[in-house]
Coordinates of N, CA, C and O in Angstrom, one line a residue:
X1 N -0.6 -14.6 -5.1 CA -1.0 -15.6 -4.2 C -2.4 -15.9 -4.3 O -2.8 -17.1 -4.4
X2 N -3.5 -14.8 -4.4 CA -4.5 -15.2 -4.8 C -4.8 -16.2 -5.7 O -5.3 -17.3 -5.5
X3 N -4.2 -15.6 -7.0 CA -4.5 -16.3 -8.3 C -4.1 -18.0 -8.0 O -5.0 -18.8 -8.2
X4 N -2.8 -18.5 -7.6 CA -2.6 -19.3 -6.9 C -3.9 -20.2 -5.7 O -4.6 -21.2 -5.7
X5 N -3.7 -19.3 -4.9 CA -5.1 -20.2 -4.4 C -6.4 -20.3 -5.0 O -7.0 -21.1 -4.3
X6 N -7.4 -19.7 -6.5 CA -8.1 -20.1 -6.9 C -7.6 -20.4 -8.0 O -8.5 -20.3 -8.9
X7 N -6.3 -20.9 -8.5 CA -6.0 -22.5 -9.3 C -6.7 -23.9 -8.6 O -7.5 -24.8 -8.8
X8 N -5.6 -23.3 -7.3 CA -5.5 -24.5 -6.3 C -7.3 -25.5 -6.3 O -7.5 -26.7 -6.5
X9 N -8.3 -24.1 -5.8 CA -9.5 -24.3 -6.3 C -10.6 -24.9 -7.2 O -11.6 -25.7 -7.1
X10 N -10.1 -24.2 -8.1 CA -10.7 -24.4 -9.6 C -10.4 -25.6 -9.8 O -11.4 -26.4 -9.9
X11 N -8.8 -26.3 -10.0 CA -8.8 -27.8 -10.4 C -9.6 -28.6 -10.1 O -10.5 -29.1 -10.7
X12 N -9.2 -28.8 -8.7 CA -10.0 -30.1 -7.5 C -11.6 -29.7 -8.0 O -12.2 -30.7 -8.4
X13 N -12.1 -29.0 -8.0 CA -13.6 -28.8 -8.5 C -13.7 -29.5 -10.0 O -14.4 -30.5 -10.2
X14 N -13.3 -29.2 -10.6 CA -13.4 -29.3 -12.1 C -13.1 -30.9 -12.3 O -13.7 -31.5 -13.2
X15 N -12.4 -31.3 -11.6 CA -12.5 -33.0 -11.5 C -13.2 -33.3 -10.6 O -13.3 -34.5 -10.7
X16 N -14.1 -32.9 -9.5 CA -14.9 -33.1 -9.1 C -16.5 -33.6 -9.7 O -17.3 -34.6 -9.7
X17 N -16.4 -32.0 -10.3 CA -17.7 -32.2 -11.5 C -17.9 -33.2 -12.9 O -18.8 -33.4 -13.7
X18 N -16.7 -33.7 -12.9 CA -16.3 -34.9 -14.0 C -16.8 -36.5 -13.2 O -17.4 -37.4 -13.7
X19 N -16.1 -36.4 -11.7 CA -16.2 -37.5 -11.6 C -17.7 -38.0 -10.7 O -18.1 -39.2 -10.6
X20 N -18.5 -37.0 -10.1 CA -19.5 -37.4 -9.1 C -20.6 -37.4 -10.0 O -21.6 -37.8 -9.4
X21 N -20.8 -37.1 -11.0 CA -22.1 -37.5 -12.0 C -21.8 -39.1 -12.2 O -22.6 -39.9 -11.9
X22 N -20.3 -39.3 -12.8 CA -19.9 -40.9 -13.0 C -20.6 -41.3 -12.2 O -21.6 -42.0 -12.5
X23 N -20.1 -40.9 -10.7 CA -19.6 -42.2 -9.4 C -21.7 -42.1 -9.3 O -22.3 -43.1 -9.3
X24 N -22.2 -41.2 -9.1 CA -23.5 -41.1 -9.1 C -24.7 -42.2 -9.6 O -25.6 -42.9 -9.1
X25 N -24.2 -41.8 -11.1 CA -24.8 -42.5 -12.2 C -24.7 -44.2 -12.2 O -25.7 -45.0 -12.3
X26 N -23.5 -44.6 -12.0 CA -23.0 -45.7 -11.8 C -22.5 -46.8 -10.7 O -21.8 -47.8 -10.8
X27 N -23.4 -46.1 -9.3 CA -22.2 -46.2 -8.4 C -23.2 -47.7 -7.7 O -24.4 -47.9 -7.9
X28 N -22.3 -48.3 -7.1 CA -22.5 -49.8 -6.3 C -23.5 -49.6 -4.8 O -23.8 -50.4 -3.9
X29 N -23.8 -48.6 -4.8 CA -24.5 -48.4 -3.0 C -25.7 -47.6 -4.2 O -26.4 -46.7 -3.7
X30 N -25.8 -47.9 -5.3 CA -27.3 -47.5 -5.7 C -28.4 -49.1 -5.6 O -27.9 -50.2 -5.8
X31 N -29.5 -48.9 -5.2 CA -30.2 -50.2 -5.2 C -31.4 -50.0 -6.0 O -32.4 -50.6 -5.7
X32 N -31.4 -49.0 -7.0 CA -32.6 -48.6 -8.1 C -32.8 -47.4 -8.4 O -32.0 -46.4 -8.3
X33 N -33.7 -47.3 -8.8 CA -33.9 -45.8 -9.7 C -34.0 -44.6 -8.6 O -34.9 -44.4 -7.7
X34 N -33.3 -44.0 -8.8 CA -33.6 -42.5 -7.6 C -34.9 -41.8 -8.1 O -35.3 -42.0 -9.3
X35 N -35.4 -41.1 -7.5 CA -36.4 -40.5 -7.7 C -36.0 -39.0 -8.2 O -35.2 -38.4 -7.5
X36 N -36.7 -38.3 -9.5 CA -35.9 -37.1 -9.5 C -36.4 -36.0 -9.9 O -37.2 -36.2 -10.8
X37 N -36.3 -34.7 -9.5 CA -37.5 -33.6 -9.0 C -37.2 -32.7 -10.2 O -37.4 -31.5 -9.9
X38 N -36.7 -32.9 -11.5 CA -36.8 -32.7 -12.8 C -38.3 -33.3 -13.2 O -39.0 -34.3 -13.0
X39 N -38.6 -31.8 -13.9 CA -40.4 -33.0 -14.6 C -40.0 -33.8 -15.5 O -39.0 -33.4 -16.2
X40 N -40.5 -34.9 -15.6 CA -40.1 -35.5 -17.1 C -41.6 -35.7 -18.2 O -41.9 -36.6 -19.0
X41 N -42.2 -34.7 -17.8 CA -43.4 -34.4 -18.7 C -43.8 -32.9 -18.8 O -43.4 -32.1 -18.0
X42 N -44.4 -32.6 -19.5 CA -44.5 -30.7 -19.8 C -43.7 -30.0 -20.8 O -43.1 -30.5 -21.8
X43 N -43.7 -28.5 -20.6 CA -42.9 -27.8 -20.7 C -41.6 -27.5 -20.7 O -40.9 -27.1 -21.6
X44 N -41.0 -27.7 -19.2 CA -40.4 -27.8 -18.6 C -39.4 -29.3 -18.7 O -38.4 -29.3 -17.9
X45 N -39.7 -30.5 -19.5 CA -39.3 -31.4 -19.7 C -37.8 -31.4 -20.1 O -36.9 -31.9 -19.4
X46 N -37.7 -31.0 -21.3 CA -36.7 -31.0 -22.4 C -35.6 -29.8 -21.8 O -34.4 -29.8 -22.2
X47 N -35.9 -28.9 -20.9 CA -34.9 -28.1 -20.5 C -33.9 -28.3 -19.5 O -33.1 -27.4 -19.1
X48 N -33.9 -29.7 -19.2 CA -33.1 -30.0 -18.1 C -31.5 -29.9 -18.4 O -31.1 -30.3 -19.5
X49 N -30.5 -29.4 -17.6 CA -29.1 -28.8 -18.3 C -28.7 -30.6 -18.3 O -29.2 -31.6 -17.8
X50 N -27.6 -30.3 -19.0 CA -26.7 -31.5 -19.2 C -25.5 -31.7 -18.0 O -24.7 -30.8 -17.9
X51 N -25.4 -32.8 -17.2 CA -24.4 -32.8 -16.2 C -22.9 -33.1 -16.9 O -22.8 -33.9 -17.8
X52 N -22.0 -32.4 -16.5 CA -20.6 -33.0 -17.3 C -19.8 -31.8 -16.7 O -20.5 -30.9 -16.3
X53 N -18.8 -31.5 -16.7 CA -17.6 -30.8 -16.3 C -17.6 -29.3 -16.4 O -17.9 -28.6 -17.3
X54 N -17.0 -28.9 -15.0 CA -17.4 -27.2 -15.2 C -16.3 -26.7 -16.0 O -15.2 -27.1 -16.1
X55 N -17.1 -25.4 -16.9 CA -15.6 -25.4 -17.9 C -14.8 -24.4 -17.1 O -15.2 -23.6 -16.2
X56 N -13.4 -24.6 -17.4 CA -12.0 -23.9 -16.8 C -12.4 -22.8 -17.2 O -13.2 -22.8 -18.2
X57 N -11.9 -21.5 -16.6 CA -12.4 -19.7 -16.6 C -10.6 -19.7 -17.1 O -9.6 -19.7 -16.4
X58 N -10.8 -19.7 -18.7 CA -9.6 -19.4 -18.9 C -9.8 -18.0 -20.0 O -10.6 -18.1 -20.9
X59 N -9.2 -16.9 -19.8 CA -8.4 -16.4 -18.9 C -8.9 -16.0 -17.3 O -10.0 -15.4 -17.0
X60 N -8.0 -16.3 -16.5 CA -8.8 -16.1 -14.8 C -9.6 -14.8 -14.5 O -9.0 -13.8 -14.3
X61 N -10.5 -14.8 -14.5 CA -11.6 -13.1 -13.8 C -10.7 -12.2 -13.2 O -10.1 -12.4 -12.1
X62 N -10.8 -11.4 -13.7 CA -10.4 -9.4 -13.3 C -9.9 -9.7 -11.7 O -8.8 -9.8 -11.3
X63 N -11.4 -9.7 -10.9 CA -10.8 -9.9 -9.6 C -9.8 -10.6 -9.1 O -9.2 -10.0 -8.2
X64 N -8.9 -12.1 -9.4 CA -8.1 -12.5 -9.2 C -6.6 -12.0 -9.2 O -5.6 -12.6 -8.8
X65 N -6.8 -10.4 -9.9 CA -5.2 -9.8 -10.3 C -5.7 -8.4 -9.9 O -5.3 -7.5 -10.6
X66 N -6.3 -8.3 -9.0 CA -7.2 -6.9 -8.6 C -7.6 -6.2 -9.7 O -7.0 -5.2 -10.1
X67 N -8.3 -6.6 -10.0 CA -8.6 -5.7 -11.6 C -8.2 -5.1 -12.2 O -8.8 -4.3 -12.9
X68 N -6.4 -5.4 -12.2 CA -5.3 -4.5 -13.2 C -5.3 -5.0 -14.3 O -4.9 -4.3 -15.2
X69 N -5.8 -6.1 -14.6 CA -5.3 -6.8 -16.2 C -4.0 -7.5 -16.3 O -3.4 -8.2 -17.1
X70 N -3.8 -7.2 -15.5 CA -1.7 -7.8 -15.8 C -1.8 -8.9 -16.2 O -2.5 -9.8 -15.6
X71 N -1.1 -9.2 -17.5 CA -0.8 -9.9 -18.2 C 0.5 -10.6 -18.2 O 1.3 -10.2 -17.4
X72 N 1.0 -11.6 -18.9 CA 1.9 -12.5 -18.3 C 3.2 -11.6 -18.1 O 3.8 -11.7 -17.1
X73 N 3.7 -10.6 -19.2 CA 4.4 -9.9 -19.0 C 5.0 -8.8 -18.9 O 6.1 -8.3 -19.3
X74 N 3.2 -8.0 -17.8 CA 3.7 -6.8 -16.9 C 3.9 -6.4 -15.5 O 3.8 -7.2 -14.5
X75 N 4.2 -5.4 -15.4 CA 4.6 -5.8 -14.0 C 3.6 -4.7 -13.2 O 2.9 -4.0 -13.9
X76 N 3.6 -4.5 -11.9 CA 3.3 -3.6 -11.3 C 3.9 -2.1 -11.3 O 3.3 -1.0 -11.0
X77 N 5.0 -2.4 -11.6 CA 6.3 -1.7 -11.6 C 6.3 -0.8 -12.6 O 6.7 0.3 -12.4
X78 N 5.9 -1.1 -13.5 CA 5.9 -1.1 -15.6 C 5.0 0.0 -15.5 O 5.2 0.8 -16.4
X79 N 3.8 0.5 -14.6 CA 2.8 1.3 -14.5 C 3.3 2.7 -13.7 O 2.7 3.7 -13.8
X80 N 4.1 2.6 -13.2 CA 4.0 4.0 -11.9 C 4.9 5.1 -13.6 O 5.6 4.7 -14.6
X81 N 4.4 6.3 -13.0 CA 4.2 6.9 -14.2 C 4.2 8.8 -13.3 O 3.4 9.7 -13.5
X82 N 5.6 8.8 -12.2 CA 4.7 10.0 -11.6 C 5.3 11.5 -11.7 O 6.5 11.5 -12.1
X83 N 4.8 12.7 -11.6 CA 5.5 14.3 -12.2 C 5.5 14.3 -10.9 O 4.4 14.2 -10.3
X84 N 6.9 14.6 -10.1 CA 7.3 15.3 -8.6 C 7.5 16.8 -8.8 O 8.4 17.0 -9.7
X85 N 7.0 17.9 -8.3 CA 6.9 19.0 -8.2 C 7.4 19.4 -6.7 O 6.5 19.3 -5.8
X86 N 8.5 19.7 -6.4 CA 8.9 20.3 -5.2 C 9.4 21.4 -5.2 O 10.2 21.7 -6.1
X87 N 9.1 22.4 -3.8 CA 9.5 23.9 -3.8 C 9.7 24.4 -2.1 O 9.0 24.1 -1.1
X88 N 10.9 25.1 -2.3 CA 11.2 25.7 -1.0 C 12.2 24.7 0.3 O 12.4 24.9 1.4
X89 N 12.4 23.8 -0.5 CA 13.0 23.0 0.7 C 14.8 23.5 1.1 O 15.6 23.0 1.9
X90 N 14.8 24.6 0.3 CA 16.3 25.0 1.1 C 17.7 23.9 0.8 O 18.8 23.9 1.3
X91 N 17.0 22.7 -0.7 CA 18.1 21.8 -0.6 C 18.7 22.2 -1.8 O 17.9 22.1 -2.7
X92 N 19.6 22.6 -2.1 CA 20.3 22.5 -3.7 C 20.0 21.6 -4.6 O 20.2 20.4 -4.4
X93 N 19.5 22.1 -5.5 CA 19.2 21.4 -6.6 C 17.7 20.2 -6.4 O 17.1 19.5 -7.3
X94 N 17.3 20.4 -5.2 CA 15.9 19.8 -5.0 C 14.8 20.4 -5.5 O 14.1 19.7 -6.2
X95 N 14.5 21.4 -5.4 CA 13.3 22.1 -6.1 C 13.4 21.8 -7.7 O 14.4 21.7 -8.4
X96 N 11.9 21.8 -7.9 CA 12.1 21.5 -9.5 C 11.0 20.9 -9.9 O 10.2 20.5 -8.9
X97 N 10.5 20.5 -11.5 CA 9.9 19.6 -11.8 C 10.3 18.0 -12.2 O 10.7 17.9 -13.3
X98 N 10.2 17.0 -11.5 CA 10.9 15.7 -11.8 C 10.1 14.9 -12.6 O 8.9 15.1 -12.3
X99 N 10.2 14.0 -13.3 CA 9.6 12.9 -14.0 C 10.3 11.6 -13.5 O 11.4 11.3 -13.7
X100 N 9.4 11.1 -12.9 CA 9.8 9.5 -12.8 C 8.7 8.5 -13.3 O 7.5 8.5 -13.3
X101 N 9.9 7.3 -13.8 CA 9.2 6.0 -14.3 C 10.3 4.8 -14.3 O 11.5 4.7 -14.5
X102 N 9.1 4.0 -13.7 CA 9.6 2.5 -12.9 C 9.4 1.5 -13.7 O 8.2 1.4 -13.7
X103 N 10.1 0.5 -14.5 CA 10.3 -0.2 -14.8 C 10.3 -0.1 -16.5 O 9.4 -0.4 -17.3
X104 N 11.3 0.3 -16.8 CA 12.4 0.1 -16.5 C 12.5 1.7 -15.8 O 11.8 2.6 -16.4
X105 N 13.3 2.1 -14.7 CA 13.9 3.6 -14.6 C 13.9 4.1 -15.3 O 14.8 3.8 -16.1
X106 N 13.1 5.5 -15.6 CA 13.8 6.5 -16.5 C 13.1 7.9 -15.9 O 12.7 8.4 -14.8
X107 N 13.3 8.3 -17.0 CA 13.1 10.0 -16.7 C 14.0 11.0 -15.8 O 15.1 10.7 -15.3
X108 N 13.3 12.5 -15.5 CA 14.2 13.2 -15.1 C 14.8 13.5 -13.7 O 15.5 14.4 -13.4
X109 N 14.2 12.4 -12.5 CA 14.3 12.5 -11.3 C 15.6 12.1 -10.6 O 16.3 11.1 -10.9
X110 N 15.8 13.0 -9.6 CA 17.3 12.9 -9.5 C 17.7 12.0 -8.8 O 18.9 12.2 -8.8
X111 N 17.5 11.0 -8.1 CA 17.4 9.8 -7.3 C 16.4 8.5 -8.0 O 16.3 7.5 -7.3
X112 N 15.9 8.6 -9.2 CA 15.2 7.6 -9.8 C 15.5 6.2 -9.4 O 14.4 5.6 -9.1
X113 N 16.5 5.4 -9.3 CA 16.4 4.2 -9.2 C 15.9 3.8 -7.4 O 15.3 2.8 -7.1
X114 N 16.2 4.7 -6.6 CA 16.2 4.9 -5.0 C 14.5 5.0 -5.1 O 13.8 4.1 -4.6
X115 N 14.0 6.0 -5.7 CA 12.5 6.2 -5.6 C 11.8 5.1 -5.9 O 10.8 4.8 -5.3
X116 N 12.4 4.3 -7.3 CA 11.7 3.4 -7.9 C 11.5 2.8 -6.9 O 10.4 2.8 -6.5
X117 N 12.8 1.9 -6.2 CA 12.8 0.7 -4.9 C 12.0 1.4 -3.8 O 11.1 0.7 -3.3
X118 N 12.0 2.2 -3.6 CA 10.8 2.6 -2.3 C 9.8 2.5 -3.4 O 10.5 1.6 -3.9
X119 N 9.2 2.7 -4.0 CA 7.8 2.8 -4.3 C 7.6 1.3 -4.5 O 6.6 0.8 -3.9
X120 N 8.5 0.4 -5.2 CA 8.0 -1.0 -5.2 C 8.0 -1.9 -3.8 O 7.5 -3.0 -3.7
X121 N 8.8 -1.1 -2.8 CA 9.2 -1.9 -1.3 C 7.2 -1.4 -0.8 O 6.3 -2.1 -0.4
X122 N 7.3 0.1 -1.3 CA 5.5 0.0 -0.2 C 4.7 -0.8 -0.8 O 3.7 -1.3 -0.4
X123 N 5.1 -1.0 -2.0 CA 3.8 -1.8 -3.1 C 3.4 -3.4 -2.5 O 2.4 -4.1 -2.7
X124 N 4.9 -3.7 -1.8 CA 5.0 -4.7 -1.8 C 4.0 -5.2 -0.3 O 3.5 -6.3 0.0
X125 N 3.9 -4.2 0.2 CA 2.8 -4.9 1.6 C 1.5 -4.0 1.5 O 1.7 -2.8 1.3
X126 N -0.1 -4.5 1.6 CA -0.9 -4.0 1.4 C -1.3 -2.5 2.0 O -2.0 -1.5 1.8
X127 N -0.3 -3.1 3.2 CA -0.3 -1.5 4.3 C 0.2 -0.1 3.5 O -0.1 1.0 3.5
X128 N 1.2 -0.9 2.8 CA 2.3 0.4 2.1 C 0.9 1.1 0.6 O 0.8 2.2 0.0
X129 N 0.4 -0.1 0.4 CA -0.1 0.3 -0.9 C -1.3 0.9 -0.1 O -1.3 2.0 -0.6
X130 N -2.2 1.0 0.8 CA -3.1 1.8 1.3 C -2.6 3.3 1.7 O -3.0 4.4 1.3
X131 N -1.5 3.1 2.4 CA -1.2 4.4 3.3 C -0.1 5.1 2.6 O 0.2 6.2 3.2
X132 N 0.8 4.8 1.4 CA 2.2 5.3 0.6 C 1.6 7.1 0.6 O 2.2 8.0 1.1
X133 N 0.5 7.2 -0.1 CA 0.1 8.7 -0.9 C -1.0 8.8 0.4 O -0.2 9.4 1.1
X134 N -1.6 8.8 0.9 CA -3.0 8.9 1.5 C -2.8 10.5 2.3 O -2.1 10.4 3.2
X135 N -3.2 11.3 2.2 CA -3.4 12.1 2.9 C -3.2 12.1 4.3 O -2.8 11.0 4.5
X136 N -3.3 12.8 5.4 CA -3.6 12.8 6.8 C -5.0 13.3 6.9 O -5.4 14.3 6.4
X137 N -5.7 12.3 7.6 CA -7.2 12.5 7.4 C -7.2 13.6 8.2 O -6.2 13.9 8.9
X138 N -8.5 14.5 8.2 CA -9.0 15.5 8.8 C -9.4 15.4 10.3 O -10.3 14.7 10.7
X139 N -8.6 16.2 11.0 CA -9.2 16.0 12.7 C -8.0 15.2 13.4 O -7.8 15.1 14.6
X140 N -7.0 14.7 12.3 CA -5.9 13.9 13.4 C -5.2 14.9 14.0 O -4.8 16.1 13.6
X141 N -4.9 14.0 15.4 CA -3.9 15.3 16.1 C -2.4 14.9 16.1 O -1.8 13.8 16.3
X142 N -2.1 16.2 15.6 CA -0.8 16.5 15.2 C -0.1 17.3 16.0 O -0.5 18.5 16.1
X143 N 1.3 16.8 16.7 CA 2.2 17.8 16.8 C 2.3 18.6 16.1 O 2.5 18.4 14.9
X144 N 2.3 19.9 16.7 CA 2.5 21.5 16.0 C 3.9 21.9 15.8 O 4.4 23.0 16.2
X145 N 5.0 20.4 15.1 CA 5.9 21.0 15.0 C 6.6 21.5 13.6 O 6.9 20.6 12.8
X146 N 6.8 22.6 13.2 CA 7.3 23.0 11.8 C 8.4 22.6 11.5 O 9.5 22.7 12.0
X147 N 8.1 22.0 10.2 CA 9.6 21.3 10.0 C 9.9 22.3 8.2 O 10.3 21.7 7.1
X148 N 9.6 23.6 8.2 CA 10.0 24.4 7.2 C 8.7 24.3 6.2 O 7.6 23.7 6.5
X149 N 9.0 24.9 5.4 CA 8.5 25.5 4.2 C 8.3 24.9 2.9 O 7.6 25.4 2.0
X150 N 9.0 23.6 3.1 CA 8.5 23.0 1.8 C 7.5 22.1 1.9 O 7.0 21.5 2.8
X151 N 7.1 22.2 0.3 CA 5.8 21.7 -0.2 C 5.9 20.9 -1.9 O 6.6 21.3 -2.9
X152 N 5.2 19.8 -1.7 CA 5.4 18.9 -2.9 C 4.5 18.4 -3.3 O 3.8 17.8 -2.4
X153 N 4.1 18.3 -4.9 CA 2.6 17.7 -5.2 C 3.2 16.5 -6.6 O 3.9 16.7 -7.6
X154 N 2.5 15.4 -6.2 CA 3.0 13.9 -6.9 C 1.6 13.4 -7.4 O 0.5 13.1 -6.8
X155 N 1.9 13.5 -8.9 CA 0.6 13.6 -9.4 C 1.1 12.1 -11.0 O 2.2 12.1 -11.6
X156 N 0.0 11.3 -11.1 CA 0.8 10.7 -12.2 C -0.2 9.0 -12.1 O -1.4 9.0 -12.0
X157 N 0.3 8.0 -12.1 CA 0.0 6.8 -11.5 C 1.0 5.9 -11.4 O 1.9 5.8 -12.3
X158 N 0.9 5.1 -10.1 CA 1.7 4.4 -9.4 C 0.5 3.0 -9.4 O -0.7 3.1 -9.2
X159 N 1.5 1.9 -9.7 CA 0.8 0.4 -9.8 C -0.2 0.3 -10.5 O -0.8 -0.8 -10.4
X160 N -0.5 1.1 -11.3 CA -2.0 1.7 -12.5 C -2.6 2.1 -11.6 O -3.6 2.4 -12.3
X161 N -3.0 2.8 -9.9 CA -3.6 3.8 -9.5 C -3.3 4.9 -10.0 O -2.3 5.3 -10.6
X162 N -4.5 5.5 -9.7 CA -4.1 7.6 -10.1 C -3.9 7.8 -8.8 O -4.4 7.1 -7.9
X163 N -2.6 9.0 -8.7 CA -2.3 9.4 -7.5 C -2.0 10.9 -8.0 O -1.3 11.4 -8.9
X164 N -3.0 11.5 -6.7 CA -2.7 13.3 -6.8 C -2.8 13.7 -5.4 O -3.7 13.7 -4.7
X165 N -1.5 14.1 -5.3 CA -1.6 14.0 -3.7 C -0.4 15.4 -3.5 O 0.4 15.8 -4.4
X166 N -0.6 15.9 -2.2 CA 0.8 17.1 -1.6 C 1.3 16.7 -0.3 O 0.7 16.0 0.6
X167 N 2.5 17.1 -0.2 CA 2.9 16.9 0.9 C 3.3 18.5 1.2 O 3.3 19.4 0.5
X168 N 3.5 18.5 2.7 CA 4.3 19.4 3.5 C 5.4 19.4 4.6 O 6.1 18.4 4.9
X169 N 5.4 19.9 4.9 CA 6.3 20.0 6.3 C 5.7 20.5 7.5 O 6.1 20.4 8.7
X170 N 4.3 21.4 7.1 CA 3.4 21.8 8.2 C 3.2 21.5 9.7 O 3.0 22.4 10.5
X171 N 3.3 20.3 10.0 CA 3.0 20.0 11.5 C 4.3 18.2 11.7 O 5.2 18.0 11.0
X172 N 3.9 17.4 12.6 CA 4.5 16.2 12.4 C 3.6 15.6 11.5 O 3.9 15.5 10.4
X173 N 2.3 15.2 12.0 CA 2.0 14.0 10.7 C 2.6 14.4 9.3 O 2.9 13.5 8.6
X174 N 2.7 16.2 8.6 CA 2.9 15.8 7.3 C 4.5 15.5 7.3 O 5.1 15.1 6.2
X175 N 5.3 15.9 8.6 CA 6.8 15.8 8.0 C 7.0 13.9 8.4 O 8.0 13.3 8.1
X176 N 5.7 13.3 9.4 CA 6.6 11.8 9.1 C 5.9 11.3 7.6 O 6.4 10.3 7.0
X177 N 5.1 11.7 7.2 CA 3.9 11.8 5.6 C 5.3 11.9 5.2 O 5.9 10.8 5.3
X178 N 6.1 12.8 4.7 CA 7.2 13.6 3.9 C 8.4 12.3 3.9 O 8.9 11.8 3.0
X179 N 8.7 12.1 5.3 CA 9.8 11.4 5.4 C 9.6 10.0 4.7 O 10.6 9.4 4.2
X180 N 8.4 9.6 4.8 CA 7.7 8.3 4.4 C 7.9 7.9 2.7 O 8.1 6.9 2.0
X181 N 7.9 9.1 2.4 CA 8.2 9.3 0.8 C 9.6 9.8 0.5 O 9.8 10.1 -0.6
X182 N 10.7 10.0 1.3 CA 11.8 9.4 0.8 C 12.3 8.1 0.6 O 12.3 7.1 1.3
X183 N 13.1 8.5 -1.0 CA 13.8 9.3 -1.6 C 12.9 9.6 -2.8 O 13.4 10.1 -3.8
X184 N 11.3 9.1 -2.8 CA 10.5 10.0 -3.9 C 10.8 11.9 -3.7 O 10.8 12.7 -4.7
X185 N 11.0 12.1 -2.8 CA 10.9 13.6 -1.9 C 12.0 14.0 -1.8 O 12.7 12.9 -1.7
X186 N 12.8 15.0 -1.8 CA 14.2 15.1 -1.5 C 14.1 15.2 -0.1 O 13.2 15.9 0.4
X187 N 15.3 14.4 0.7 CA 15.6 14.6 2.4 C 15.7 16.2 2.3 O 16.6 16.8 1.7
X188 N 14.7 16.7 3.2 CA 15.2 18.4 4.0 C 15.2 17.9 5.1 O 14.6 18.9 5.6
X189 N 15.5 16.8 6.4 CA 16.3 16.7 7.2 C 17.5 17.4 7.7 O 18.2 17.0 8.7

């Protein structure tokens, strides 16, 4: 949508600067020579820039695609790249080392296509992409309630971020943290 609204931008300027030197130069509500704060004697004479059309920024600046590069065809998706390491959660066949990768699905995670769609559902709102991996900052108060023993560290990158993060079960904030990341996480509900 950005990139979209500085098209939207860019054009209307770019014919702007084509046509108001014209309508300037030439225009019917002139009644003589304007006076103009260019020297036209010195040093400084011969340097004056040339007026005529701003050139188009083709290809569009870094910041318009948040500085990923993405190109016509990658995706966001095409980047998440992450090693799930989970232990102790009491689930069969959950503990383990997992490999997942999103777009296309692959690797060794046992819910991959389910992980993939949650990781591209948080990607998809900027809240999800701030808060998906973030830690629980230090000092927040937390229910002291234990939700077991497991612990999991997701290390790798997601959307071309690097992401090295753990989860637990330790108090509530990390088990709604935990819950937040299923089905990257195996449910120990």
């Amino acid at each position: 949508m950005l990139r979209r609204l500085a098209l939207t931008a860019v054009v209307p300027l770019a014919v702007l600067a084509t046509a108001v030197p014209a309508a300037t130069a030439s225009g019917a509500a002139s009644s003589g020579p304007v006076p103009s704060v260019a020297p036209t004697s010195g040093p400084f004479a011969a340097a004056r820039p040339a007026l005529g059309p701003l050139p188009m920024p083709l290809p569009l600046p870094g910041f318009l695609d948040d500085g990923e590069g993405t190109g016509a065809g990658e995706t966001d998706e095409a980047r998440t790249r992450l090693t799930v390491s989970v232990e102790n959660t009491g689930v069969p066949g959950a503990d383990g080392t997992f490999e997942l990768e999103c777009g296309p699905t692959g690797g060794t995670h046992p819910e991959g296509q389910a992980a993939c769609d949650r990781l591209a559902e948080a990607g998809a709102t900027r809240a999800g992409r701030q808060e998906l991996f973030r830690e629980t900052p230090e000092g927040t108060m937390c229910t002291m309630i234990h939700g077991g023993d497991a612990f999991a560290r997701i290390v790798g990158t997601w959307e071309g971020r690097a992401v090295d993060t753990t989860a637990s079960c330790r108090d509530g904030c990390e088990i709604a943290r935990w819950n937040s990341l299923v089905p990257v996480l195996p449910d120990v509900r």
